[in-house]
XYZ file of C-alpha atoms in Angstrom:
774
model
C -24.706 -11.936 -30.363
C -26.222 -15.382 -29.857
C -25.900 -16.976 -26.433
C -23.573 -19.959 -26.204
C -22.634 -22.199 -23.329
C -19.233 -21.081 -22.084
C -16.331 -23.477 -21.995
C -13.378 -23.856 -19.669
C -11.160 -20.787 -19.597
C -13.904 -18.202 -20.046
C -14.821 -15.601 -17.421
C -16.797 -16.379 -14.255
C -15.046 -19.755 -14.119
C -12.060 -21.097 -12.223
C -8.902 -21.023 -14.287
C -5.488 -21.727 -12.834
C -2.920 -18.943 -12.842
C -1.124 -19.026 -16.174
C 2.292 -19.129 -14.464
C 1.383 -21.320 -11.491
C 3.159 -24.487 -12.619
C 6.199 -22.522 -13.776
C 6.390 -20.713 -10.461
C 6.232 -23.776 -8.240
C 8.717 -25.663 -10.419
C 11.134 -22.740 -10.658
C 10.762 -22.300 -14.418
C 9.091 -18.884 -14.253
C 11.634 -16.268 -15.291
C 12.113 -13.078 -13.289
C 14.387 -10.146 -14.023
C 17.371 -11.753 -12.287
C 16.937 -14.879 -14.458
C 17.563 -13.027 -17.726
C 20.796 -14.253 -19.296
C 23.480 -11.615 -18.827
C 25.333 -10.488 -21.964
C 29.117 -10.630 -21.971
C 30.471 -7.599 -20.163
C 27.586 -7.126 -17.744
C 28.492 -4.995 -14.728
C 26.885 -4.846 -11.315
C 25.926 -1.863 -9.191
C 25.473 -1.373 -5.475
C 24.431 1.668 -3.464
C 26.594 3.487 -0.943
C 24.389 4.929 1.793
C 24.497 7.397 4.665
C 25.079 6.385 8.274
C 23.405 9.446 9.806
C 19.752 10.524 9.758
C 20.174 14.227 9.014
C 23.225 16.252 8.096
C 24.707 18.968 5.933
C 26.671 17.134 3.240
C 30.087 18.717 2.734
C 31.591 16.095 0.451
C 32.421 12.437 -0.098
C 35.925 11.030 -0.546
C 35.494 8.117 -2.950
C 39.153 7.481 -3.747
C 39.314 4.221 -1.769
C 36.101 3.072 -3.410
C 37.513 3.669 -6.889
C 40.720 1.852 -5.994
C 38.938 -1.245 -4.660
C 39.226 -4.561 -6.497
C 36.862 -4.963 -9.436
C 35.507 -1.407 -9.395
C 34.921 0.081 -12.846
C 33.234 3.362 -11.911
C 31.489 5.269 -9.149
C 28.352 7.303 -9.872
C 27.499 10.492 -8.012
C 25.103 13.340 -8.696
C 27.735 14.836 -11.046
C 27.323 11.851 -13.396
C 23.621 12.435 -14.008
C 23.265 13.872 -17.531
C 19.661 15.010 -17.058
C 17.687 15.981 -13.968
C 18.731 14.762 -10.533
C 15.143 14.029 -9.530
C 12.952 10.929 -9.415
C 9.904 12.381 -7.656
C 6.807 10.564 -8.964
C 4.662 13.676 -8.570
C 7.125 16.075 -10.163
C 7.737 18.058 -6.997
C 11.516 17.982 -7.528
C 12.102 16.856 -3.938
C 13.615 13.398 -4.401
C 17.137 13.364 -5.816
C 18.788 10.232 -7.176
C 21.786 11.239 -5.051
C 21.765 14.236 -2.671
C 24.169 17.115 -3.138
C 23.614 19.332 -0.110
C 21.837 17.492 2.660
C 21.407 13.956 3.998
C 17.759 13.406 4.916
C 17.576 9.892 6.409
C 19.734 7.084 7.741
C 20.456 4.762 4.834
C 19.880 7.352 2.091
C 21.724 6.389 -1.130
C 24.631 8.793 -1.706
C 26.425 7.156 -4.640
C 26.580 3.906 -6.604
C 29.536 1.604 -7.192
C 29.790 -0.158 -10.550
C 31.988 -3.234 -10.510
C 32.703 -6.486 -12.321
C 30.760 -8.438 -9.695
C 27.997 -7.609 -7.280
C 30.078 -8.705 -4.330
C 32.944 -6.409 -5.347
C 30.551 -3.444 -5.673
C 28.954 -4.211 -2.311
C 32.300 -4.424 -0.506
C 33.730 -1.325 -2.167
C 30.739 0.803 -1.152
C 31.865 0.543 2.482
C 35.137 2.406 1.800
C 33.576 5.840 1.250
C 34.466 8.648 3.647
C 31.558 11.047 4.075
C 32.222 14.555 5.372
C 29.082 15.985 6.948
C 27.814 18.158 9.782
C 25.202 16.241 11.758
C 21.902 18.050 12.321
C 18.983 17.304 14.682
C 16.513 14.785 13.344
C 12.905 13.751 13.949
C 11.652 10.350 12.909
C 7.962 10.240 13.873
C 5.109 12.614 13.003
C 4.594 13.910 16.541
C 8.235 14.779 17.266
C 8.593 16.199 13.741
C 5.582 18.441 14.298
C 6.929 19.558 17.671
C 10.300 20.298 16.063
C 8.610 22.600 13.566
C 9.269 20.440 10.510
C 7.010 21.318 7.566
C 4.300 19.249 5.949
C 5.647 17.351 2.968
C 2.637 18.166 0.773
C -0.642 20.038 0.992
C -3.113 18.647 3.560
C -6.719 17.765 2.753
C -9.897 18.673 4.589
C -13.204 16.843 4.166
C -16.213 18.469 5.758
C -19.967 18.004 5.706
C -22.742 19.165 8.017
C -22.289 21.399 11.069
C -19.631 19.834 13.298
C -20.127 22.276 16.186
C -23.870 21.694 16.241
C -23.350 17.943 16.068
C -21.122 17.910 19.140
C -23.331 20.357 21.005
C -26.412 18.160 20.678
C -24.702 14.777 21.140
C -25.554 12.941 24.373
C -22.046 11.501 24.709
C -18.557 12.519 23.602
C -15.200 10.731 23.603
C -11.781 11.949 22.536
C -8.881 9.633 21.921
C -5.757 8.863 19.959
C -4.650 5.736 18.153
C -1.186 4.993 16.789
C -1.178 2.773 13.715
C 2.102 1.223 12.619
C 3.568 1.036 9.149
C 4.435 -2.102 7.194
C 7.208 -3.352 4.944
C 6.152 -4.874 1.621
C 8.382 -7.935 2.090
C 7.874 -9.084 -1.495
C 9.620 -12.393 -2.265
C 11.518 -10.808 -5.156
C 13.314 -7.659 -4.115
C 13.976 -4.616 -6.271
C 16.065 -5.164 -9.372
C 16.845 -3.304 -12.577
C 18.892 -4.497 -15.551
C 19.773 -1.878 -18.180
C 21.143 -2.696 -21.623
C 22.458 0.266 -23.642
C 21.509 0.641 -27.295
C 22.605 2.879 -30.122
C 22.230 6.660 -29.985
C 20.189 7.580 -26.894
C 18.476 4.197 -26.587
C 18.399 2.027 -23.481
C 16.312 -1.021 -22.564
C 15.530 -1.538 -18.892
C 14.258 -4.846 -17.517
C 12.940 -4.324 -14.013
C 10.497 -5.392 -11.350
C 7.951 -2.590 -11.331
C 4.210 -2.050 -11.125
C 4.536 1.112 -13.213
C 6.583 0.615 -16.405
C 5.603 3.982 -17.870
C 6.790 5.830 -14.777
C 10.081 3.933 -14.879
C 10.367 4.894 -18.553
C 9.691 8.555 -17.867
C 12.043 8.683 -14.887
C 14.913 7.075 -16.785
C 14.368 9.501 -19.650
C 14.240 12.366 -17.141
C 17.570 11.536 -15.494
C 19.250 10.762 -18.828
C 17.930 13.939 -20.417
C 16.424 12.081 -23.384
C 12.861 11.750 -24.726
C 10.718 8.873 -23.502
C 10.841 7.224 -26.928
C 14.510 6.394 -26.307
C 13.687 4.255 -23.276
C 12.033 0.836 -23.278
C 10.930 -0.759 -20.007
C 10.067 -4.470 -19.880
C 8.318 -6.398 -17.112
C 7.397 -10.047 -17.571
C 6.397 -10.663 -13.966
C 7.190 -9.644 -10.424
C 7.622 -11.781 -7.351
C 5.204 -9.579 -5.445
C 4.720 -5.841 -5.329
C 1.952 -4.740 -2.929
C 2.581 -1.091 -3.884
C 6.270 -1.201 -3.024
C 7.167 -1.275 -6.713
C 4.881 1.543 -7.854
C 7.341 4.401 -7.408
C 10.248 2.959 -5.440
C 11.855 1.323 -8.466
C 12.660 4.762 -9.911
C 15.976 4.862 -8.066
C 17.181 1.465 -9.240
C 16.121 1.957 -12.851
C 17.816 5.350 -12.926
C 21.102 4.064 -11.487
C 21.236 1.084 -13.853
C 20.413 3.203 -16.908
C 22.860 6.029 -16.092
C 25.666 3.531 -15.561
C 24.820 1.541 -18.688
C 24.838 4.599 -20.935
C 27.949 6.081 -19.303
C 29.974 2.878 -19.621
C 28.403 1.370 -22.727
C 27.889 -1.953 -20.959
C 24.868 -3.714 -19.470
C 24.426 -2.938 -15.762
C 22.365 -4.764 -13.159
C 21.498 -3.533 -9.675
C 19.974 -5.825 -7.065
C 20.157 -4.653 -3.443
C 20.234 -7.273 -0.724
C 17.203 -7.538 1.556
C 18.671 -5.294 4.251
C 19.352 -2.448 1.843
C 16.056 -3.018 0.065
C 14.279 -2.474 3.386
C 16.319 0.520 4.553
C 16.450 2.397 1.225
C 12.821 2.000 0.095
C 9.568 3.335 1.527
C 6.909 1.510 3.490
C 3.263 1.824 4.476
C 2.712 5.142 6.237
C 2.259 4.865 9.969
C -0.295 7.268 11.423
C -1.098 9.000 14.687
C -4.844 9.652 14.598
C -6.653 11.993 16.980
C -10.406 11.455 17.010
C -13.376 13.131 18.663
C -16.805 11.466 18.479
C -20.251 12.519 19.572
C -22.986 9.876 19.804
C -26.392 9.220 21.329
C -27.363 6.661 23.980
C -28.277 4.115 21.303
C -24.774 4.229 19.886
C -25.594 6.279 16.800
C -22.814 8.615 15.747
C -23.751 12.306 15.621
C -20.431 14.009 14.932
C -16.849 13.024 14.084
C -13.707 15.095 14.010
C -10.346 13.573 13.159
C -6.775 14.576 12.385
C -4.630 12.024 10.569
C -0.913 12.683 11.003
C 1.340 10.459 8.909
C 5.049 9.677 8.901
C 5.759 10.577 5.277
C 9.536 10.614 5.220
C 11.871 13.126 3.649
C 10.096 13.606 0.289
C 6.531 13.728 -0.958
C 6.573 10.538 -3.058
C 2.889 9.438 -2.993
C 2.130 10.761 0.491
C -0.413 13.280 -0.772
C -2.778 10.747 -2.364
C -2.101 8.196 0.399
C -3.149 10.570 3.158
C -6.083 11.716 1.009
C -7.328 8.140 0.712
C -7.017 7.673 4.461
C -9.600 10.429 4.855
C -11.768 8.917 2.107
C -11.984 5.744 4.194
C -12.194 7.205 7.680
C -15.935 6.521 7.487
C -15.523 2.871 6.450
C -19.140 1.658 6.167
C -20.615 4.247 8.537
C -22.613 7.423 8.047
C -21.385 10.501 9.903
C -24.131 13.189 10.059
C -21.612 15.925 10.906
C -17.953 15.426 10.086
C -14.619 17.191 9.689
C -11.511 15.233 8.736
C -8.059 16.678 8.133
C -4.782 15.130 7.057
C -1.305 16.028 8.263
C 1.300 14.636 5.840
C 4.302 15.233 8.057
C 7.875 15.414 6.832
C 10.239 13.240 8.868
C 13.895 12.206 8.684
C 13.078 8.719 7.479
C 12.871 6.959 4.130
C 10.048 8.372 2.042
C 6.967 6.240 2.597
C 4.961 5.081 -0.365
C 2.086 3.044 -1.734
C 1.054 -0.151 0.040
C -1.992 -2.336 -0.569
C -4.957 -0.218 0.509
C -3.012 3.024 -0.087
C -3.968 4.752 3.165
C -7.434 3.223 3.209
C -6.628 0.711 5.977
C -5.391 3.494 8.240
C -8.682 5.312 7.739
C -10.791 2.201 8.283
C -9.046 1.268 11.532
C -9.797 4.749 12.885
C -13.487 4.193 12.139
C -13.415 0.830 13.880
C -11.641 2.299 16.928
C -14.424 4.867 17.261
C -17.075 2.140 17.018
C -15.190 0.206 19.698
C -15.056 3.259 21.976
C -18.841 3.689 21.698
C -19.495 -0.001 22.381
C -17.419 -0.028 25.583
C -18.888 3.275 26.760
C -22.463 2.017 26.356
C -21.791 -1.643 27.222
C -23.038 -2.793 23.835
C -21.982 -5.492 21.412
C -19.714 -3.661 18.913
C -21.554 -5.385 16.073
C -24.806 -3.755 17.166
C -23.098 -0.363 17.153
C -21.715 -1.074 13.692
C -25.103 -2.032 12.301
C -26.744 1.035 13.846
C -24.325 3.284 11.957
C -24.239 1.621 8.532
C -24.888 3.735 5.470
C -28.520 3.611 4.414
C -30.244 2.519 1.242
C -30.608 5.998 -0.219
C -34.129 6.562 1.082
C -33.280 7.679 4.595
C -30.790 10.468 3.890
C -27.938 8.429 5.381
C -25.883 7.696 2.304
C -23.658 10.753 1.747
C -19.922 10.392 2.444
C -17.705 13.088 3.997
C -16.527 13.880 0.447
C -20.138 14.261 -0.762
C -20.339 11.104 -2.884
C -23.591 9.217 -2.619
C -23.307 5.551 -1.623
C -25.763 4.097 -4.110
C -24.613 0.469 -4.278
C -24.727 -0.325 -0.563
C -24.917 -4.043 0.238
C -23.021 -4.029 3.537
C -26.075 -4.917 5.638
C -26.736 -8.079 3.634
C -23.052 -9.086 3.676
C -22.815 -8.645 7.447
C -26.127 -10.358 8.206
C -25.209 -13.392 6.108
C -21.793 -13.679 7.749
C -23.264 -13.138 11.208
C -25.506 -16.145 10.620
C -23.012 -18.427 8.838
C -20.278 -17.747 11.413
C -22.747 -18.245 14.299
C -21.456 -14.999 15.754
C -24.033 -14.402 18.500
C -23.854 -17.855 20.070
C -20.075 -17.971 19.893
C -19.800 -14.542 21.498
C -21.944 -15.698 24.423
C -19.813 -18.832 24.783
C -16.643 -16.714 24.754
C -17.975 -14.352 27.428
C -18.908 -17.365 29.562
C -15.407 -18.807 29.074
C -13.770 -15.510 30.041
C -16.024 -15.173 33.105
C -14.228 -18.169 34.629
C -11.202 -15.911 35.056
C -8.511 -18.189 33.642
C -5.106 -17.304 32.241
C -6.349 -17.778 28.675
C -8.912 -15.274 27.403
C -10.810 -15.303 24.142
C -12.241 -12.643 21.893
C -14.393 -12.398 18.783
C -15.179 -9.555 16.407
C -17.094 -9.091 13.177
C -15.962 -6.083 11.158
C -17.135 -4.692 7.792
C -15.289 -3.099 4.888
C -16.453 -0.579 2.309
C -13.688 0.380 -0.110
C -13.789 2.855 -2.983
C -12.460 1.705 -6.338
C -10.643 4.058 -8.739
C -7.474 6.096 -8.739
C -8.218 9.344 -6.937
C -5.970 11.009 -9.532
C -8.629 10.853 -12.234
C -6.218 10.792 -15.186
C -4.803 7.432 -14.076
C -8.150 5.765 -14.741
C -7.275 4.738 -18.282
C -5.699 1.711 -19.921
C -4.595 0.370 -23.276
C -4.201 -3.066 -24.826
C -2.801 -4.554 -28.017
C -4.055 -7.749 -29.612
C -2.627 -9.469 -32.671
C -4.395 -12.414 -34.276
C -1.818 -14.256 -36.379
C -2.840 -15.987 -39.583
C -2.638 -19.430 -37.964
C -5.324 -18.399 -35.478
C -3.008 -17.912 -32.518
C -3.540 -14.777 -30.444
C -0.941 -12.444 -28.961
C -2.173 -10.397 -25.987
C -0.445 -7.381 -24.497
C -1.848 -4.816 -22.084
C -0.603 -2.081 -19.799
C -1.060 -3.960 -16.541
C 1.702 -5.828 -14.760
C 1.616 -9.322 -13.295
C 2.857 -9.541 -9.725
C 1.331 -12.890 -8.840
C -2.258 -11.664 -8.530
C -3.434 -13.339 -11.740
C -4.118 -10.222 -13.806
C -2.793 -11.769 -17.013
C -4.951 -14.838 -16.509
C -8.098 -12.767 -16.015
C -7.460 -10.556 -19.047
C -6.724 -13.619 -21.173
C -10.030 -15.119 -20.005
C -11.815 -11.982 -21.170
C -10.189 -12.262 -24.608
C -10.845 -16.015 -24.818
C -14.522 -15.444 -24.117
C -14.741 -12.592 -26.617
C -13.361 -14.790 -29.413
C -14.936 -17.959 -27.958
C -11.598 -19.748 -28.219
C -9.689 -21.949 -25.820
C -7.650 -20.116 -23.184
C -4.483 -21.871 -24.327
C -4.752 -20.260 -27.764
C -3.754 -16.927 -26.218
C -0.109 -16.010 -25.668
C 0.316 -13.652 -22.718
C 3.383 -11.482 -23.261
C 5.511 -9.217 -21.109
C 4.386 -5.714 -20.300
C 6.475 -3.330 -22.365
C 6.342 0.367 -23.088
C 7.068 -0.477 -26.748
C 3.560 -1.875 -27.249
C 1.194 -0.020 -24.934
C 2.206 3.562 -24.091
C 1.341 5.865 -21.206
C 0.144 3.114 -18.911
C -1.098 3.633 -15.374
C 0.404 1.757 -12.455
C -1.067 -1.628 -11.674
C -2.456 -0.323 -8.416
C -5.641 0.952 -6.762
C -7.149 -2.517 -7.335
C -7.854 -1.366 -10.889
C -5.767 -3.823 -12.925
C -8.599 -6.059 -14.102
C -11.156 -3.246 -14.356
C -9.027 -1.110 -16.645
C -6.975 -3.596 -18.641
C -9.792 -6.109 -19.001
C -11.984 -3.470 -20.600
C -9.167 -2.240 -22.853
C -8.462 -5.796 -24.041
C -12.164 -6.405 -24.655
C -12.305 -3.214 -26.703
C -9.418 -4.443 -28.895
C -10.975 -7.899 -29.287
C -14.319 -6.428 -30.302
C -12.639 -4.368 -33.041
C -11.071 -7.467 -34.577
C -14.282 -9.444 -34.166
C -16.218 -6.729 -35.997
C -13.829 -6.964 -38.960
C -14.101 -10.765 -38.992
C -17.897 -10.572 -38.867
C -17.961 -8.150 -41.798
C -15.585 -10.348 -43.790
C -17.504 -13.547 -42.984
C -20.807 -11.990 -43.999
C -19.457 -10.551 -47.256
C -17.538 -13.690 -48.227
C -20.543 -15.982 -47.600
C -23.235 -13.641 -48.855
C -25.172 -13.448 -45.586
C -26.114 -10.580 -43.286
C -23.865 -9.707 -40.367
C -26.673 -10.710 -38.005
C -26.205 -14.274 -39.259
C -22.598 -14.387 -38.015
C -21.792 -15.233 -34.394
C -18.836 -16.576 -32.436
C -19.335 -19.837 -30.565
C -17.179 -22.382 -28.710
C -17.105 -24.712 -31.723
C -16.326 -22.009 -34.277
C -17.923 -19.079 -36.067
C -21.504 -19.633 -37.192
C -22.026 -18.085 -40.629
C -25.585 -18.708 -41.731
C -25.973 -22.497 -41.568
C -22.225 -23.189 -41.598
C -19.811 -23.381 -38.668
C -16.244 -22.428 -39.602
C -13.315 -23.089 -37.218
C -11.761 -19.936 -35.837
C -8.310 -20.531 -37.322
C -9.791 -21.322 -40.764
C -11.750 -18.053 -40.869
C -8.716 -16.120 -39.657
C -6.593 -17.582 -42.454
C -9.226 -16.640 -45.024
C -9.446 -13.127 -43.590
C -5.678 -12.736 -43.798
C -5.672 -13.839 -47.436
C -8.372 -11.238 -48.061
C -6.192 -8.547 -46.413
C -8.347 -8.029 -43.348
C -6.535 -6.181 -40.554
C -6.081 -8.645 -37.663
C -4.560 -6.350 -35.065
C -6.162 -3.759 -32.803
C -5.304 -1.322 -30.067
C -7.906 -1.164 -27.320
C -8.544 1.654 -24.905
C -10.722 2.274 -21.862
C -11.285 5.139 -19.468
C -13.415 4.920 -16.356
C -16.596 6.971 -16.794
C -18.524 9.156 -14.348
C -15.722 10.063 -11.928
C -14.531 13.503 -10.916
C -12.824 15.062 -7.911
C -12.337 18.640 -6.740
C -9.634 18.407 -4.073
C -9.751 22.064 -3.111
C -13.464 21.823 -2.393
C -13.241 18.333 -0.874
C -16.164 17.226 -3.018
C -16.765 14.919 -5.944
C -17.267 11.359 -7.080
C -13.724 9.974 -6.865
C -14.860 6.328 -6.873
C -16.681 4.484 -9.646
C -18.136 1.994 -7.161
C -17.527 0.378 -3.782
C -16.478 -3.151 -2.869
C -17.793 -4.629 0.374
C -16.837 -7.426 2.718
C -16.910 -8.651 6.287
C -14.808 -10.914 8.480
C -15.480 -12.627 11.781
C -12.364 -13.620 13.736
C -11.858 -15.449 17.027
C -8.629 -15.309 19.046
C -7.156 -16.674 22.260
C -4.593 -14.700 24.288
C -2.331 -15.748 27.155
C -2.584 -13.055 29.830
C 0.771 -14.049 31.346
C 2.806 -13.587 28.168
C 0.611 -11.625 25.754
C 0.979 -14.359 23.144
C -2.067 -15.193 21.076
C -3.334 -17.246 18.204
C -6.179 -16.889 15.714
C -8.555 -19.779 16.246
C -11.008 -19.156 13.438
C -11.802 -16.656 10.718
C -14.927 -16.514 8.541
C -15.032 -14.175 5.564
C -17.732 -13.158 3.123
C -16.423 -10.827 0.450
C -18.009 -9.027 -2.488
C -16.231 -9.199 -5.852
C -19.309 -8.700 -7.997
C -19.553 -11.373 -10.692
C -16.109 -12.830 -10.238
C -13.964 -13.130 -13.357
C -12.167 -16.069 -11.777
C -13.481 -17.281 -8.393
C -10.387 -19.361 -7.612
C -8.018 -16.424 -8.104
C -10.318 -14.015 -6.288
C -10.640 -16.326 -3.317
C -6.853 -16.568 -3.166
C -6.616 -12.786 -3.208
C -9.079 -12.544 -0.298
C -7.176 -15.138 1.724
C -3.806 -13.519 1.101
C -5.079 -10.006 1.797
C -6.606 -11.095 5.091
C -3.348 -12.674 6.268
C -1.322 -9.653 5.155
C -3.742 -7.295 6.915
C -3.589 -9.451 10.018
C 0.216 -9.267 9.902
C 0.140 -5.478 9.657
C -1.895 -5.278 12.860
C -0.219 -8.026 14.889
C 3.376 -9.078 14.183
C 4.840 -6.636 11.647
C 6.559 -3.951 13.696
C 8.860 -1.318 12.216
C 11.281 0.104 14.750
C 13.816 2.926 14.475
C 16.439 3.585 17.129
C 17.316 7.009 18.523
C 19.838 7.580 15.750
C 17.177 7.107 13.100
C 18.349 3.651 12.000
C 15.712 1.154 10.936
C 16.552 -1.862 13.098
C 13.852 -4.163 11.703
C 15.556 -4.452 8.325
C 15.545 -8.181 7.599
C 13.342 -11.257 8.110
C 15.361 -11.973 11.257
C 13.961 -8.879 12.980
C 10.806 -8.109 10.987
C 8.108 -10.728 11.447
C 5.582 -11.392 8.706
C 2.901 -14.044 9.304
C 3.976 -17.618 8.683
C 1.835 -20.523 7.505
C 1.542 -21.505 11.164
C -0.050 -18.121 11.958
C -3.074 -18.655 9.725
C -6.401 -19.164 11.480
C -6.817 -22.741 12.690
C -10.146 -22.754 10.893
C -10.339 -20.529 7.833
C -13.637 -20.216 5.962
C -13.647 -17.893 2.951
C -16.628 -17.366 0.689
C -17.357 -14.950 -2.138
C -20.740 -13.212 -2.227
C -21.760 -15.016 -5.406
C -25.122 -13.237 -5.490
C -23.448 -9.856 -6.016
C -23.247 -8.145 -9.387
C -21.677 -4.757 -9.997
C -24.369 -2.298 -10.938
C -21.766 -0.299 -12.876
C -20.603 -1.406 -16.322
C -17.314 -2.906 -15.216
C -15.681 -5.810 -17.008
C -18.286 -8.592 -16.944
C -19.919 -6.897 -13.891
C -16.993 -7.899 -11.667
C -15.487 -5.887 -8.837
C -11.906 -5.218 -7.827
C -10.365 -7.617 -5.322
C -6.748 -6.563 -4.730
C -7.064 -4.117 -1.843
C -10.538 -4.282 -0.222
C -10.075 -7.619 1.610
C -6.830 -6.374 3.211
C -8.930 -4.541 5.785
C -10.727 -7.727 6.804
C -7.684 -8.389 9.005
C -8.938 -5.631 11.321
C -11.353 -8.212 12.733
C -8.364 -9.968 14.354
C -7.227 -6.706 15.945
C -10.731 -6.058 17.299
C -11.008 -9.623 18.617
C -7.714 -9.165 20.479
C -9.163 -6.015 21.989
C -12.190 -7.901 23.322
C -9.979 -10.593 24.834
C -7.845 -7.965 26.582
C -10.945 -6.073 27.779
C -12.226 -9.192 29.528
C -9.676 -8.780 32.322
C -11.525 -5.594 33.382
C -14.992 -7.037 32.761
C -15.310 -5.138 29.445
C -15.706 -1.804 31.235
C -12.629 -0.137 29.710
C -11.709 0.262 26.045
C -8.196 -1.264 25.869
C -7.084 1.234 23.215
C -4.580 -1.186 21.753
C -1.958 0.339 19.522
C -1.128 -1.293 16.220
C 0.638 -3.557 15.678
C -0.739 -5.449 18.673
C 2.406 -7.446 19.276
C 2.434 -9.867 22.216
C 4.340 -7.216 24.195
C 1.619 -4.626 23.566
C -1.115 -7.121 24.395
C 0.602 -7.974 27.672
C 1.080 -4.295 28.576
C -2.587 -3.615 27.831
C -3.649 -6.546 30.030
C -1.508 -5.253 32.904
C -2.770 -1.713 32.428
C -6.412 -2.813 32.485
C -5.847 -5.007 35.524
C -4.335 -2.039 37.352
C -7.170 0.220 36.240
C -9.797 -2.295 37.322
């Protein structure tokens, strides 16, 4: 292939999000914007008002008699299996039949002429149940003898007993890490339209169309080929629409097929938050041995998670927490165990980072403990424990994967210099030494994040490309667009492959009719997998066009190349659409299905060994905060970020992903607090009580830069790296900076041991506790 100067719209260049203008002007269509056919009905869920009980029966007579009600669905109306467990463990019913497992659990669905009528009628149910004791957090659930929800994992390397025995220092501690609600702008929604025979079409807001397809087929008792799932775009997902849409798709489809009319279900925000899972909150017990220079010798950790009443994705989430409990640090001797604890709460699920952030924050807490114990700058402790370059024997993870692409030292050193970390830290310590009401803190934290689904079979993707005889291109792939710009990136890959303008490509909805057996758009793998699959399809069509061009012009195939002005064929340059028309007339096949599977990955869970990740993405953030020691209130003064995305497919989109992830990670650790009362009711169930960061909460000075010198050593799409999840953990720098500010009231002699989220109340309590201790 001859080298040509790339034009606007190709990879490694800024290209605006394909839906950006439509989104800001309100013209972008979401599931709720689809025109409703005549006769459309609306569903709403009736839910439990106790956290745990034996279910004796439900009197629905008043519900059925309510105005506008057409039908009421219970477990008896499910023609297939009453199970929507994403892992096939048969532990997550659509509607329960014997036991209520959490406050707010869906028990039935009302189908009515209007959504308001269904919502009002759902309140008339009379539930007969015998209340049972409940436990809503992992510690009380463990103490009550509740079982684990899925099999735990153990990662082990070295000799942990020897490591502790020879360590000069040892600290044991516990950190509680809160959960997080996804708070997507567009809530859950499913719209089912019945077809002939067994057929049903479901429009929904999901990151995993194939799972929605399989679950609908499962509950209807029909083959997957009878179900079509369509997703044009989502108004945010963050993992909350990977498995949690199963319930809504199932209810809409069952009702639609039972009644022979289209059915839409859209819970309000309160019910969306109480009936769907969140980020797992963890209680982490750690034990660290280290020398007088701050080098870690041994680490032991148990990671107990609030998983909820069913397994959902808790197994892989808690696994990934262990995979990232090392963050960027080498542990010579290590033993890590997970405790996926069943609780009487909604079943927790995927959330950006997928357990990784909970592992990383444990690593950073241990670094912080060492720094306070030895009176060292935490950054110096971090740098002393970084993974090595492969020549010093310090590059093997707890799961026995070698870290061969390590660039964390360069990332951190560049950020340390550009953010002027050392001088600012001295200035902050001098400011705090004056003893005023306001105290400041600064922290620079790294991130190393593994990229790939840990379930190896998910690391595959398909794509479908049609080139029509007028030269226009139709692109479809298995990924879903939730605002992150996946469609734009994949279209850039195809535009560059054909050397055509970006606007020539029509990006179409994700549908199970075109690309089957898709993986969820998750694990930061959307561009990696779907970009490669689309490139594979484009290359097939290009190869046919090259063969046709060479044969029709009587030249060798080496004399044919694609360029921004057209296809060079010998000494001629033929416009793309002209050659396509000729190829069509000559009966050349202008459609292709592409496929890609990630190479060189494997994982033996029983042994706790393997190469689960294709590569690692790296980053670092330096954050400065100011706290008020009288109220605990704080603000983020400045944040500097340097993040590694390899050779970026689209720097503008990637930078936006880094910025958004940082703010979302900061929210998880500061303002976003989930709170259940003694009866097991989630009380933070709306924006009025659950506080996500606002525009006014962003750092006063916000400097974000991509490591433009980085290039993925693995053969990823155009040598880029994933960007969705890794920068989320950059927000930990804010949490660590708050810790330094709090520690200043006791002259940095005591580790504050802040719990997450570090709300103003928790900051104030920590300040008072340290003052008393000092």
